Coordinates of C-alpha atoms in Angstrom, one line a residue:
X23 CA 0.0 0.0 0.0
X24 CA 3.0 2.3 -0.2
X25 CA 3.5 4.8 -3.0
X26 CA 6.4 3.9 -5.3
X27 CA 8.8 6.7 -4.1
X28 CA 8.4 5.7 -0.5
X29 CA 9.0 2.0 -1.3
X30 CA 12.0 2.8 -3.5
X31 CA 13.6 4.9 -0.7
X32 CA 13.1 2.0 1.7
X33 CA 14.2 -0.9 -0.5
X34 CA 17.2 0.7 -2.3
X35 CA 19.6 0.7 0.8
X36 CA 18.6 -2.9 1.5
X37 CA 19.3 -4.0 -2.0
X38 CA 22.6 -2.2 -2.0
X39 CA 23.6 -3.8 1.3
X40 CA 22.7 -7.3 -0.1
X41 CA 24.7 -6.7 -3.3
X42 CA 21.6 -6.5 -5.6
X43 CA 22.1 -3.0 -7.0
X44 CA 24.1 -1.9 -9.9
X45 CA 25.8 -4.3 -12.3
X46 CA 25.5 -8.0 -11.2
X47 CA 26.1 -11.4 -12.7
X48 CA 23.1 -13.6 -13.4
X49 CA 22.6 -16.9 -15.1
X50 CA 20.2 -17.1 -18.0
X51 CA 17.8 -19.9 -17.0
X52 CA 17.3 -21.0 -20.6
X53 CA 20.9 -21.1 -21.7
X54 CA 22.8 -21.3 -18.4
X55 CA 25.0 -18.5 -19.8
X56 CA 26.4 -16.0 -17.3
X57 CA 25.4 -12.5 -18.2
X58 CA 25.7 -9.1 -16.6
X59 CA 22.5 -7.3 -15.7
X60 CA 21.9 -3.9 -14.3
X61 CA 19.6 -3.5 -11.3
X62 CA 18.7 0.1 -10.9
X63 CA 15.7 2.5 -10.8
X64 CA 14.2 1.2 -14.1
X65 CA 14.3 -2.4 -13.0
X66 CA 13.0 -1.5 -9.5
X67 CA 10.1 0.4 -11.1
X68 CA 9.3 -2.7 -13.2
X69 CA 9.3 -4.9 -10.1
X70 CA 7.0 -2.5 -8.2
X71 CA 4.6 -2.1 -11.2
X72 CA 4.5 -5.8 -11.7
X73 CA 3.7 -6.5 -8.1
X74 CA 1.0 -3.9 -8.1
X75 CA -0.6 -5.2 -11.3
X76 CA -0.6 -8.8 -10.0
X77 CA -2.1 -7.8 -6.7
X78 CA -4.7 -5.6 -8.4
X79 CA -5.7 -8.4 -10.8
X80 CA -5.9 -10.9 -8.0
X81 CA -8.5 -8.8 -6.2
X82 CA -10.2 -7.9 -9.4
X83 CA -10.6 -11.6 -10.4
X84 CA -12.2 -12.4 -7.0
X85 CA -14.7 -9.5 -7.4
X86 CA -15.5 -10.5 -10.9
X87 CA -16.1 -14.2 -10.0
X88 CA -18.5 -13.0 -7.2
X89 CA -20.4 -10.7 -9.7
X90 CA -23.5 -11.5 -11.7
X91 CA -21.5 -11.3 -14.9
X92 CA -21.1 -14.6 -16.7
X93 CA -18.5 -13.6 -19.3
X94 CA -15.0 -12.2 -19.4
X95 CA -13.9 -9.8 -22.2
X96 CA -10.2 -9.5 -22.9
X97 CA -9.3 -5.8 -23.4
X98 CA -5.9 -4.8 -24.7
X99 CA -4.8 -1.1 -24.8
X100 CA -4.4 -1.2 -28.6
X101 CA -1.7 1.3 -29.0
X102 CA 1.8 1.1 -30.5
X103 CA 3.1 -0.6 -27.4
X104 CA 0.6 -3.5 -27.5
X105 CA 2.2 -6.8 -28.2
X106 CA 0.9 -8.7 -31.2
X107 CA -0.4 -11.7 -29.1
X108 CA -2.2 -9.4 -26.8
X109 CA -3.6 -7.5 -29.7
X110 CA -5.0 -10.8 -31.1
X111 CA -6.8 -11.5 -27.9
X112 CA -8.5 -8.1 -27.8
X113 CA -12.3 -8.7 -27.9
X114 CA -12.1 -12.4 -26.9
X115 CA -15.3 -13.2 -25.0
X116 CA -15.7 -16.5 -23.1
X117 CA -17.6 -17.7 -20.1
X118 CA -15.7 -16.6 -17.0
X119 CA -15.3 -20.3 -15.9
X120 CA -13.7 -21.2 -19.2
X121 CA -10.3 -23.0 -18.8
X122 CA -8.7 -20.4 -21.1
X123 CA -8.6 -17.9 -18.3
X124 CA -6.5 -20.2 -16.2
X125 CA -3.5 -19.1 -18.4
X126 CA -4.7 -15.9 -20.0
X127 CA -6.2 -13.8 -17.2
X128 CA -4.1 -10.7 -17.0
X129 CA -1.3 -9.8 -16.7
X130 CA 0.2 -12.0 -19.4
X131 CA 3.7 -10.7 -19.3
X132 CA 6.0 -8.1 -17.9
X133 CA 4.5 -4.6 -18.3
X134 CA 1.2 -6.1 -19.6
X135 CA -1.5 -3.4 -19.5
X136 CA -4.4 -5.6 -20.7
X137 CA -7.6 -5.9 -18.6
X138 CA -10.4 -8.4 -18.2
X139 CA -13.9 -7.0 -18.1
X140 CA -16.9 -8.9 -16.8
X141 CA -20.3 -8.7 -18.5
X142 CA -23.7 -10.4 -18.3
X143 CA -25.1 -11.8 -21.5
X144 CA -27.6 -8.9 -21.6
X145 CA -24.8 -6.4 -21.3
X146 CA -22.9 -8.1 -24.2
X147 CA -26.0 -8.1 -26.4
X148 CA -26.6 -4.4 -25.6
X149 CA -23.1 -3.7 -26.8
X150 CA -23.6 -5.8 -29.9
X151 CA -21.0 -8.4 -28.7
X152 CA -21.3 -12.1 -29.1
X153 CA -19.5 -14.6 -26.8
X154 CA -17.6 -17.5 -28.2
X155 CA -17.3 -21.1 -27.1
X156 CA -13.9 -21.6 -28.8
X157 CA -10.8 -20.2 -27.1
X158 CA -7.9 -18.7 -29.1
X159 CA -4.4 -20.0 -28.5
X160 CA -2.8 -19.0 -25.3
X161 CA -0.5 -16.0 -25.5
X162 CA 0.7 -15.8 -21.9
X163 CA 4.5 -15.7 -21.6
X164 CA 6.2 -18.6 -19.8
X165 CA 6.3 -17.0 -16.4
X166 CA 2.9 -15.6 -16.8
X167 CA 0.8 -18.6 -17.9
X168 CA -1.3 -18.6 -14.7
X169 CA -4.3 -16.8 -13.3
X170 CA -3.3 -14.5 -10.4
X171 CA -6.7 -14.8 -8.9
X172 CA -6.3 -18.5 -8.5
X173 CA -2.6 -18.8 -7.8
X174 CA 0.1 -16.4 -6.3
X175 CA 2.9 -17.2 -8.7
X176 CA 5.0 -14.1 -8.4
X177 CA 7.0 -15.4 -5.4
X178 CA 7.9 -18.6 -7.4
X179 CA 9.0 -16.5 -10.4
X180 CA 11.3 -14.3 -8.3
X181 CA 12.7 -17.3 -6.4
X182 CA 13.5 -19.1 -9.6
X183 CA 15.2 -16.0 -11.0
X184 CA 17.2 -15.6 -7.8
X185 CA 18.2 -19.3 -7.7
X186 CA 19.5 -18.9 -11.2
X187 CA 21.6 -15.9 -10.4
X188 CA 25.1 -15.7 -8.9
X189 CA 26.3 -13.5 -6.1
X190 CA 25.5 -12.3 -2.6
X191 CA 21.8 -11.7 -3.3
X192 CA 21.1 -15.4 -4.2
X193 CA 23.0 -16.6 -1.2
X194 CA 21.1 -14.2 1.1
X195 CA 17.7 -15.4 -0.2
X196 CA 18.6 -19.0 -0.2
X197 CA 19.7 -18.7 3.5
X198 CA 16.6 -16.7 4.4
X199 CA 18.4 -13.5 5.3
X200 CA 16.8 -11.4 2.5
X201 CA 13.8 -9.1 3.0

């Protein structure tokens, strides 16, 4: 519940102390290649935004499931930053209990700005929209192929990334001394 600036001011000294600030070595989980990455303000903002989006969508999913609406509508932002896969899903309408949403409820990747809207059949008809029974192919990126309303996967993602990195931060987390 803290604003970004406050969180950044509190977390930055901890990350610096633990060796997880500036240029660090990390292991690419796919290739096992050691690479240098830079952990700074941009990466920190991405982490914060990601956690906020996941938390928001977790709560949103629960509210939508409790609503009278029977259908989910996939809504992409549809600007020049929208990924092709997310653009293809724009306008997808399926029952909210359709298995498709187990992998494609938002967010579907880092910096995903898509949203899921919930509608009743009457609301869809009033908008001239028709639901489908056939789901499109999944577009969720590997680490994002889950529904945040059903599973809290973000801790597993970060743990996996830390376990595949080198240096003091991974040792600190593995030994339970990290935040």
